[in-house]
Amino acid sequence: MARKLKVFRTPAGFHDAYVAAPSRKAALAAWGADADLFARGVAEEVTDAALMEEPLARPGEVVRRSRGSAAEQLAALPPDRPKRARKAEEEVPRSRTARSKAATKPPAPRPSRAELEAAEAALEQEDARRRDEEKAFAERQAALDRERREAGRRHERERAKLEAARQLAAEAYAAAVEKWRR
């Protein structure tokens, strides 16, 4: 007997992701979640019949629905925080030792890419060497294949000559034996 399906919902960006599944665990698997979204309060079971209709029509499949128009979503954003004035930060008095430490410590230099570039160049050089080696192997293989084909043709020609000579010798022998028997 098939288990009764329930509909679960979790937010996914500007959308809600709905899924009809037999259990919370199956819903988490359908969403691809590796944490328990239900325990965190991020996911919930849906009981509204209007919201349950489409997911129940496509069980196990994640159905995405927008949570409103773009204007509604922008209106729901929190207001921008006021930026702090730089002067307020500068007015904080610093001790003499703090000022001297700040003045004597130069910013760290940017790390050098030289070692990385050298390693990349060596890698590219090795790849080029290997490509050249493979090309040489292919050329040698093609030459060997040609040589093998020519040797096969030469063998067939020589064998045909020898077979013709054997046939003549066999006929001569048979004639000689026939003559001898009479």
JSON list of C-alpha atoms in Angstrom, two decimals:
[
{"chain": "A", "resi": 1, "resn": "MET", "atom": "CA", "xyz": [0.00, 0.00, 0.00]},
{"chain": "A", "resi": 2, "resn": "ALA", "atom": "CA", "xyz": [1.37, 3.41, -0.99]},
{"chain": "A", "resi": 3, "resn": "ARG", "atom": "CA", "xyz": [2.13, 5.83, 1.83]},
{"chain": "A", "resi": 4, "resn": "LYS", "atom": "CA", "xyz": [0.04, 8.99, 2.11]},
{"chain": "A", "resi": 5, "resn": "LEU", "atom": "CA", "xyz": [1.75, 12.02, 0.64]},
{"chain": "A", "resi": 6, "resn": "LYS", "atom": "CA", "xyz": [2.25, 15.26, 2.57]},
{"chain": "A", "resi": 7, "resn": "VAL", "atom": "CA", "xyz": [3.28, 18.59, 1.11]},
{"chain": "A", "resi": 8, "resn": "PHE", "atom": "CA", "xyz": [6.32, 20.42, 2.50]},
{"chain": "A", "resi": 9, "resn": "ARG", "atom": "CA", "xyz": [7.65, 23.92, 1.79]},
{"chain": "A", "resi": 10, "resn": "THR", "atom": "CA", "xyz": [11.02, 25.67, 2.21]},
{"chain": "A", "resi": 11, "resn": "PRO", "atom": "CA", "xyz": [12.22, 29.05, 0.94]},
{"chain": "A", "resi": 12, "resn": "ALA", "atom": "CA", "xyz": [14.62, 29.01, -2.02]},
{"chain": "A", "resi": 13, "resn": "GLY", "atom": "CA", "xyz": [15.74, 32.52, -2.88]},
{"chain": "A", "resi": 14, "resn": "PHE", "atom": "CA", "xyz": [12.77, 34.58, -4.08]},
{"chain": "A", "resi": 15, "resn": "HIS", "atom": "CA", "xyz": [10.74, 31.38, -4.44]},
{"chain": "A", "resi": 16, "resn": "ASP", "atom": "CA", "xyz": [9.23, 28.71, -2.22]},
{"chain": "A", "resi": 17, "resn": "ALA", "atom": "CA", "xyz": [10.12, 25.11, -3.06]},
{"chain": "A", "resi": 18, "resn": "TYR", "atom": "CA", "xyz": [7.21, 22.68, -2.55]},
{"chain": "A", "resi": 19, "resn": "VAL", "atom": "CA", "xyz": [7.44, 18.91, -2.69]},
{"chain": "A", "resi": 20, "resn": "ALA", "atom": "CA", "xyz": [4.88, 16.15, -2.15]},
{"chain": "A", "resi": 21, "resn": "ALA", "atom": "CA", "xyz": [6.60, 13.34, -0.25]},
{"chain": "A", "resi": 22, "resn": "PRO", "atom": "CA", "xyz": [5.67, 10.62, 2.24]},
{"chain": "A", "resi": 23, "resn": "SER", "atom": "CA", "xyz": [8.00, 11.96, 4.96]},
{"chain": "A", "resi": 24, "resn": "ARG", "atom": "CA", "xyz": [10.20, 14.87, 6.00]},
{"chain": "A", "resi": 25, "resn": "LYS", "atom": "CA", "xyz": [13.28, 12.79, 5.17]},
{"chain": "A", "resi": 26, "resn": "ALA", "atom": "CA", "xyz": [12.02, 12.22, 1.62]},
{"chain": "A", "resi": 27, "resn": "ALA", "atom": "CA", "xyz": [11.30, 15.95, 1.25]},
{"chain": "A", "resi": 28, "resn": "LEU", "atom": "CA", "xyz": [14.83, 16.83, 2.38]},
{"chain": "A", "resi": 29, "resn": "ALA", "atom": "CA", "xyz": [16.21, 14.34, -0.16]},
{"chain": "A", "resi": 30, "resn": "ALA", "atom": "CA", "xyz": [14.09, 15.88, -2.94]},
{"chain": "A", "resi": 31, "resn": "TRP", "atom": "CA", "xyz": [15.40, 19.34, -2.08]},
{"chain": "A", "resi": 32, "resn": "GLY", "atom": "CA", "xyz": [18.97, 18.03, -1.94]},
{"chain": "A", "resi": 33, "resn": "ALA", "atom": "CA", "xyz": [19.38, 19.33, 1.61]},
{"chain": "A", "resi": 34, "resn": "ASP", "atom": "CA", "xyz": [22.12, 17.84, 3.77]},
{"chain": "A", "resi": 35, "resn": "ALA", "atom": "CA", "xyz": [20.87, 19.50, 6.96]},
{"chain": "A", "resi": 36, "resn": "ASP", "atom": "CA", "xyz": [17.54, 19.09, 8.76]},
{"chain": "A", "resi": 37, "resn": "LEU", "atom": "CA", "xyz": [15.69, 22.21, 7.58]},
{"chain": "A", "resi": 38, "resn": "PHE", "atom": "CA", "xyz": [12.69, 21.28, 9.70]},
{"chain": "A", "resi": 39, "resn": "ALA", "atom": "CA", "xyz": [14.75, 21.33, 12.92]},
{"chain": "A", "resi": 40, "resn": "ARG", "atom": "CA", "xyz": [16.11, 24.75, 11.96]},
{"chain": "A", "resi": 41, "resn": "GLY", "atom": "CA", "xyz": [12.60, 26.06, 11.40]},
{"chain": "A", "resi": 42, "resn": "VAL", "atom": "CA", "xyz": [13.25, 26.78, 7.73]},
{"chain": "A", "resi": 43, "resn": "ALA", "atom": "CA", "xyz": [10.93, 24.11, 6.29]},
{"chain": "A", "resi": 44, "resn": "GLU", "atom": "CA", "xyz": [7.36, 23.27, 7.20]},
{"chain": "A", "resi": 45, "resn": "GLU", "atom": "CA", "xyz": [4.41, 21.06, 6.30]},
{"chain": "A", "resi": 46, "resn": "VAL", "atom": "CA", "xyz": [1.73, 22.77, 4.20]},
{"chain": "A", "resi": 47, "resn": "THR", "atom": "CA", "xyz": [-1.97, 22.31, 4.98]},
{"chain": "A", "resi": 48, "resn": "ASP", "atom": "CA", "xyz": [-3.49, 24.94, 2.64]},
{"chain": "A", "resi": 49, "resn": "ALA", "atom": "CA", "xyz": [-5.37, 23.02, -0.10]},
{"chain": "A", "resi": 50, "resn": "ALA", "atom": "CA", "xyz": [-4.63, 25.65, -2.75]},
{"chain": "A", "resi": 51, "resn": "LEU", "atom": "CA", "xyz": [-0.89, 25.38, -2.14]},
{"chain": "A", "resi": 52, "resn": "MET", "atom": "CA", "xyz": [-1.01, 21.57, -2.02]},
{"chain": "A", "resi": 53, "resn": "GLU", "atom": "CA", "xyz": [-2.72, 21.05, -5.38]},
{"chain": "A", "resi": 54, "resn": "GLU", "atom": "CA", "xyz": [0.26, 21.37, -7.81]},
{"chain": "A", "resi": 55, "resn": "PRO", "atom": "CA", "xyz": [2.83, 19.44, -5.70]},
{"chain": "A", "resi": 56, "resn": "LEU", "atom": "CA", "xyz": [0.36, 16.57, -5.17]},
{"chain": "A", "resi": 57, "resn": "ALA", "atom": "CA", "xyz": [-0.13, 16.40, -8.95]},
{"chain": "A", "resi": 58, "resn": "ARG", "atom": "CA", "xyz": [3.65, 15.89, -9.34]},
{"chain": "A", "resi": 59, "resn": "PRO", "atom": "CA", "xyz": [4.80, 13.84, -6.31]},
{"chain": "A", "resi": 60, "resn": "GLY", "atom": "CA", "xyz": [8.52, 13.75, -5.55]},
{"chain": "A", "resi": 61, "resn": "GLU", "atom": "CA", "xyz": [9.21, 16.66, -7.91]},
{"chain": "A", "resi": 62, "resn": "VAL", "atom": "CA", "xyz": [10.25, 20.07, -6.53]},
{"chain": "A", "resi": 63, "resn": "VAL", "atom": "CA", "xyz": [7.75, 22.77, -7.54]},
{"chain": "A", "resi": 64, "resn": "ARG", "atom": "CA", "xyz": [8.99, 26.38, -7.33]},
{"chain": "A", "resi": 65, "resn": "ARG", "atom": "CA", "xyz": [6.58, 29.29, -6.81]},
{"chain": "A", "resi": 66, "resn": "SER", "atom": "CA", "xyz": [7.48, 32.96, -6.66]},
{"chain": "A", "resi": 67, "resn": "ARG", "atom": "CA", "xyz": [6.76, 34.63, -3.33]},
{"chain": "A", "resi": 68, "resn": "GLY", "atom": "CA", "xyz": [5.36, 37.76, -4.95]},
{"chain": "A", "resi": 69, "resn": "SER", "atom": "CA", "xyz": [6.18, 40.34, -7.60]},
{"chain": "A", "resi": 70, "resn": "ALA", "atom": "CA", "xyz": [9.59, 41.97, -7.85]},
{"chain": "A", "resi": 71, "resn": "ALA", "atom": "CA", "xyz": [8.16, 45.18, -6.36]},
{"chain": "A", "resi": 72, "resn": "GLU", "atom": "CA", "xyz": [6.78, 43.29, -3.35]},
{"chain": "A", "resi": 73, "resn": "GLN", "atom": "CA", "xyz": [10.10, 41.54, -2.82]},
{"chain": "A", "resi": 74, "resn": "LEU", "atom": "CA", "xyz": [12.04, 44.83, -2.98]},
{"chain": "A", "resi": 75, "resn": "ALA", "atom": "CA", "xyz": [9.59, 46.44, -0.56]},
{"chain": "A", "resi": 76, "resn": "ALA", "atom": "CA", "xyz": [10.17, 43.59, 1.92]},
{"chain": "A", "resi": 77, "resn": "LEU", "atom": "CA", "xyz": [13.91, 44.27, 2.06]},
{"chain": "A", "resi": 78, "resn": "PRO", "atom": "CA", "xyz": [15.17, 45.98, 5.22]},
{"chain": "A", "resi": 79, "resn": "PRO", "atom": "CA", "xyz": [16.04, 49.65, 4.88]},
{"chain": "A", "resi": 80, "resn": "ASP", "atom": "CA", "xyz": [19.66, 50.56, 4.13]},
{"chain": "A", "resi": 81, "resn": "ARG", "atom": "CA", "xyz": [21.80, 51.23, 7.18]},
{"chain": "A", "resi": 82, "resn": "PRO", "atom": "CA", "xyz": [23.25, 54.71, 7.43]},
{"chain": "A", "resi": 83, "resn": "LYS", "atom": "CA", "xyz": [26.95, 54.82, 6.69]},
{"chain": "A", "resi": 84, "resn": "ARG", "atom": "CA", "xyz": [29.18, 55.83, 9.56]},
{"chain": "A", "resi": 85, "resn": "ALA", "atom": "CA", "xyz": [31.11, 59.00, 9.14]},
{"chain": "A", "resi": 86, "resn": "ARG", "atom": "CA", "xyz": [34.84, 58.60, 8.73]},
{"chain": "A", "resi": 87, "resn": "LYS", "atom": "CA", "xyz": [35.50, 61.52, 11.08]},
{"chain": "A", "resi": 88, "resn": "ALA", "atom": "CA", "xyz": [33.94, 59.65, 13.97]},
{"chain": "A", "resi": 89, "resn": "GLU", "atom": "CA", "xyz": [36.48, 56.89, 13.55]},
{"chain": "A", "resi": 90, "resn": "GLU", "atom": "CA", "xyz": [39.37, 59.36, 13.29]},
{"chain": "A", "resi": 91, "resn": "GLU", "atom": "CA", "xyz": [38.36, 61.25, 16.44]},
{"chain": "A", "resi": 92, "resn": "VAL", "atom": "CA", "xyz": [39.04, 58.23, 18.63]},
{"chain": "A", "resi": 93, "resn": "PRO", "atom": "CA", "xyz": [42.35, 59.02, 20.32]},
{"chain": "A", "resi": 94, "resn": "ARG", "atom": "CA", "xyz": [45.04, 56.41, 19.97]},
{"chain": "A", "resi": 95, "resn": "SER", "atom": "CA", "xyz": [47.90, 55.78, 22.31]},
{"chain": "A", "resi": 96, "resn": "ARG", "atom": "CA", "xyz": [51.40, 56.71, 21.27]},
{"chain": "A", "resi": 97, "resn": "THR", "atom": "CA", "xyz": [52.48, 53.04, 20.98]},
{"chain": "A", "resi": 98, "resn": "ALA", "atom": "CA", "xyz": [49.48, 52.17, 18.80]},
{"chain": "A", "resi": 99, "resn": "ARG", "atom": "CA", "xyz": [50.33, 55.05, 16.44]},
{"chain": "A", "resi": 100, "resn": "SER", "atom": "CA", "xyz": [53.98, 54.04, 16.21]},
{"chain": "A", "resi": 101, "resn": "LYS", "atom": "CA", "xyz": [53.12, 50.38, 15.54]},
{"chain": "A", "resi": 102, "resn": "ALA", "atom": "CA", "xyz": [50.70, 51.40, 12.80]},
{"chain": "A", "resi": 103, "resn": "ALA", "atom": "CA", "xyz": [53.27, 53.70, 11.26]},
{"chain": "A", "resi": 104, "resn": "THR", "atom": "CA", "xyz": [56.16, 51.20, 11.30]},
{"chain": "A", "resi": 105, "resn": "LYS", "atom": "CA", "xyz": [54.30, 48.18, 9.93]},
{"chain": "A", "resi": 106, "resn": "PRO", "atom": "CA", "xyz": [54.21, 48.40, 6.13]},
{"chain": "A", "resi": 107, "resn": "PRO", "atom": "CA", "xyz": [51.51, 46.50, 4.25]},
{"chain": "A", "resi": 108, "resn": "ALA", "atom": "CA", "xyz": [52.46, 43.00, 3.20]},
{"chain": "A", "resi": 109, "resn": "PRO", "atom": "CA", "xyz": [53.60, 42.73, -0.42]},
{"chain": "A", "resi": 110, "resn": "ARG", "atom": "CA", "xyz": [51.45, 40.92, -2.89]},
{"chain": "A", "resi": 111, "resn": "PRO", "atom": "CA", "xyz": [52.50, 37.27, -3.25]},
{"chain": "A", "resi": 112, "resn": "SER", "atom": "CA", "xyz": [54.59, 36.44, -6.29]},
{"chain": "A", "resi": 113, "resn": "ARG", "atom": "CA", "xyz": [53.09, 34.40, -9.12]},
{"chain": "A", "resi": 114, "resn": "ALA", "atom": "CA", "xyz": [56.54, 33.46, -10.43]},
{"chain": "A", "resi": 115, "resn": "GLU", "atom": "CA", "xyz": [56.57, 29.96, -8.94]},
{"chain": "A", "resi": 116, "resn": "LEU", "atom": "CA", "xyz": [53.02, 29.25, -10.15]},
{"chain": "A", "resi": 117, "resn": "GLU", "atom": "CA", "xyz": [53.81, 30.53, -13.65]},
{"chain": "A", "resi": 118, "resn": "ALA", "atom": "CA", "xyz": [57.00, 28.45, -13.77]},
{"chain": "A", "resi": 119, "resn": "ALA", "atom": "CA", "xyz": [55.07, 25.33, -12.74]},
{"chain": "A", "resi": 120, "resn": "GLU", "atom": "CA", "xyz": [52.37, 26.03, -15.35]},
{"chain": "A", "resi": 121, "resn": "ALA", "atom": "CA", "xyz": [55.04, 26.57, -18.04]},
{"chain": "A", "resi": 122, "resn": "ALA", "atom": "CA", "xyz": [56.78, 23.31, -17.09]},
{"chain": "A", "resi": 123, "resn": "LEU", "atom": "CA", "xyz": [53.44, 21.49, -17.24]},
{"chain": "A", "resi": 124, "resn": "GLU", "atom": "CA", "xyz": [52.65, 22.94, -20.66]},
{"chain": "A", "resi": 125, "resn": "GLN", "atom": "CA", "xyz": [56.16, 22.04, -21.88]},
{"chain": "A", "resi": 126, "resn": "GLU", "atom": "CA", "xyz": [55.69, 18.44, -20.68]},
{"chain": "A", "resi": 127, "resn": "ASP", "atom": "CA", "xyz": [52.31, 18.24, -22.42]},
{"chain": "A", "resi": 128, "resn": "ALA", "atom": "CA", "xyz": [53.87, 19.52, -25.67]},
{"chain": "A", "resi": 129, "resn": "ARG", "atom": "CA", "xyz": [56.70, 16.98, -25.37]},
{"chain": "A", "resi": 130, "resn": "ARG", "atom": "CA", "xyz": [54.17, 14.19, -24.90]},
{"chain": "A", "resi": 131, "resn": "ARG", "atom": "CA", "xyz": [52.14, 15.36, -27.92]},
{"chain": "A", "resi": 132, "resn": "ASP", "atom": "CA", "xyz": [55.31, 15.30, -30.05]},
{"chain": "A", "resi": 133, "resn": "GLU", "atom": "CA", "xyz": [56.17, 11.84, -28.72]},
{"chain": "A", "resi": 134, "resn": "GLU", "atom": "CA", "xyz": [52.67, 10.55, -29.55]},
{"chain": "A", "resi": 135, "resn": "LYS", "atom": "CA", "xyz": [52.96, 12.02, -33.05]},
{"chain": "A", "resi": 136, "resn": "ALA", "atom": "CA", "xyz": [56.30, 10.24, -33.56]},
{"chain": "A", "resi": 137, "resn": "PHE", "atom": "CA", "xyz": [54.79, 6.97, -32.31]},
{"chain": "A", "resi": 138, "resn": "ALA", "atom": "CA", "xyz": [51.89, 7.36, -34.73]},
{"chain": "A", "resi": 139, "resn": "GLU", "atom": "CA", "xyz": [54.26, 8.02, -37.64]},
{"chain": "A", "resi": 140, "resn": "ARG", "atom": "CA", "xyz": [56.40, 4.99, -36.74]},
{"chain": "A", "resi": 141, "resn": "GLN", "atom": "CA", "xyz": [53.26, 2.86, -36.42]},
{"chain": "A", "resi": 142, "resn": "ALA", "atom": "CA", "xyz": [52.04, 4.02, -39.84]},
{"chain": "A", "resi": 143, "resn": "ALA", "atom": "CA", "xyz": [55.43, 3.15, -41.36]},
{"chain": "A", "resi": 144, "resn": "LEU", "atom": "CA", "xyz": [55.36, -0.30, -39.71]},
{"chain": "A", "resi": 145, "resn": "ASP", "atom": "CA", "xyz": [51.81, -0.85, -40.97]},
{"chain": "A", "resi": 146, "resn": "ARG", "atom": "CA", "xyz": [52.91, 0.04, -44.53]},
{"chain": "A", "resi": 147, "resn": "GLU", "atom": "CA", "xyz": [55.93, -2.25, -44.22]},
{"chain": "A", "resi": 148, "resn": "ARG", "atom": "CA", "xyz": [53.72, -5.10, -42.93]},
{"chain": "A", "resi": 149, "resn": "ARG", "atom": "CA", "xyz": [51.26, -4.65, -45.82]},
{"chain": "A", "resi": 150, "resn": "GLU", "atom": "CA", "xyz": [54.11, -4.65, -48.37]},
{"chain": "A", "resi": 151, "resn": "ALA", "atom": "CA", "xyz": [55.64, -7.76, -46.75]},
{"chain": "A", "resi": 152, "resn": "GLY", "atom": "CA", "xyz": [52.24, -9.45, -46.96]},
{"chain": "A", "resi": 153, "resn": "ARG", "atom": "CA", "xyz": [51.90, -8.58, -50.66]},
{"chain": "A", "resi": 154, "resn": "ARG", "atom": "CA", "xyz": [55.46, -9.75, -51.33]},
{"chain": "A", "resi": 155, "resn": "HIS", "atom": "CA", "xyz": [54.73, -13.02, -49.52]},
{"chain": "A", "resi": 156, "resn": "GLU", "atom": "CA", "xyz": [51.54, -13.58, -51.52]},
{"chain": "A", "resi": 157, "resn": "ARG", "atom": "CA", "xyz": [53.37, -12.96, -54.84]},
{"chain": "A", "resi": 158, "resn": "GLU", "atom": "CA", "xyz": [56.25, -15.28, -53.90]},
{"chain": "A", "resi": 159, "resn": "ARG", "atom": "CA", "xyz": [53.88, -17.93, -52.60]},
{"chain": "A", "resi": 160, "resn": "ALA", "atom": "CA", "xyz": [51.85, -17.80, -55.82]},
{"chain": "A", "resi": 161, "resn": "LYS", "atom": "CA", "xyz": [55.06, -18.36, -57.85]},
{"chain": "A", "resi": 162, "resn": "LEU", "atom": "CA", "xyz": [56.15, -21.22, -55.60]},
{"chain": "A", "resi": 163, "resn": "GLU", "atom": "CA", "xyz": [52.68, -22.75, -55.66]},
{"chain": "A", "resi": 164, "resn": "ALA", "atom": "CA", "xyz": [52.71, -22.64, -59.49]},
{"chain": "A", "resi": 165, "resn": "ALA", "atom": "CA", "xyz": [56.16, -24.30, -59.50]},
{"chain": "A", "resi": 166, "resn": "ARG", "atom": "CA", "xyz": [54.95, -26.95, -57.03]},
{"chain": "A", "resi": 167, "resn": "GLN", "atom": "CA", "xyz": [51.92, -27.61, -59.21]},
{"chain": "A", "resi": 168, "resn": "LEU", "atom": "CA", "xyz": [54.16, -28.09, -62.28]},
{"chain": "A", "resi": 169, "resn": "ALA", "atom": "CA", "xyz": [56.48, -30.38, -60.29]},
{"chain": "A", "resi": 170, "resn": "ALA", "atom": "CA", "xyz": [53.49, -32.39, -59.00]},
{"chain": "A", "resi": 171, "resn": "GLU", "atom": "CA", "xyz": [52.11, -32.78, -62.51]},
{"chain": "A", "resi": 172, "resn": "ALA", "atom": "CA", "xyz": [55.54, -33.85, -63.85]},
{"chain": "A", "resi": 173, "resn": "TYR", "atom": "CA", "xyz": [55.94, -36.35, -61.01]},
{"chain": "A", "resi": 174, "resn": "ALA", "atom": "CA", "xyz": [52.46, -37.77, -61.56]},
{"chain": "A", "resi": 175, "resn": "ALA", "atom": "CA", "xyz": [53.22, -38.11, -65.29]},
{"chain": "A", "resi": 176, "resn": "ALA", "atom": "CA", "xyz": [56.57, -39.82, -64.54]},
{"chain": "A", "resi": 177, "resn": "VAL", "atom": "CA", "xyz": [54.93, -42.26, -62.09]},
{"chain": "A", "resi": 178, "resn": "GLU", "atom": "CA", "xyz": [52.21, -43.05, -64.65]},
{"chain": "A", "resi": 179, "resn": "LYS", "atom": "CA", "xyz": [54.85, -43.64, -67.32]},
{"chain": "A", "resi": 180, "resn": "TRP", "atom": "CA", "xyz": [56.86, -45.83, -64.94]},
{"chain": "A", "resi": 181, "resn": "ARG", "atom": "CA", "xyz": [53.82, -48.00, -64.12]},
{"chain": "A", "resi": 182, "resn": "ARG", "atom": "CA", "xyz": [53.16, -48.85, -67.73]}
]
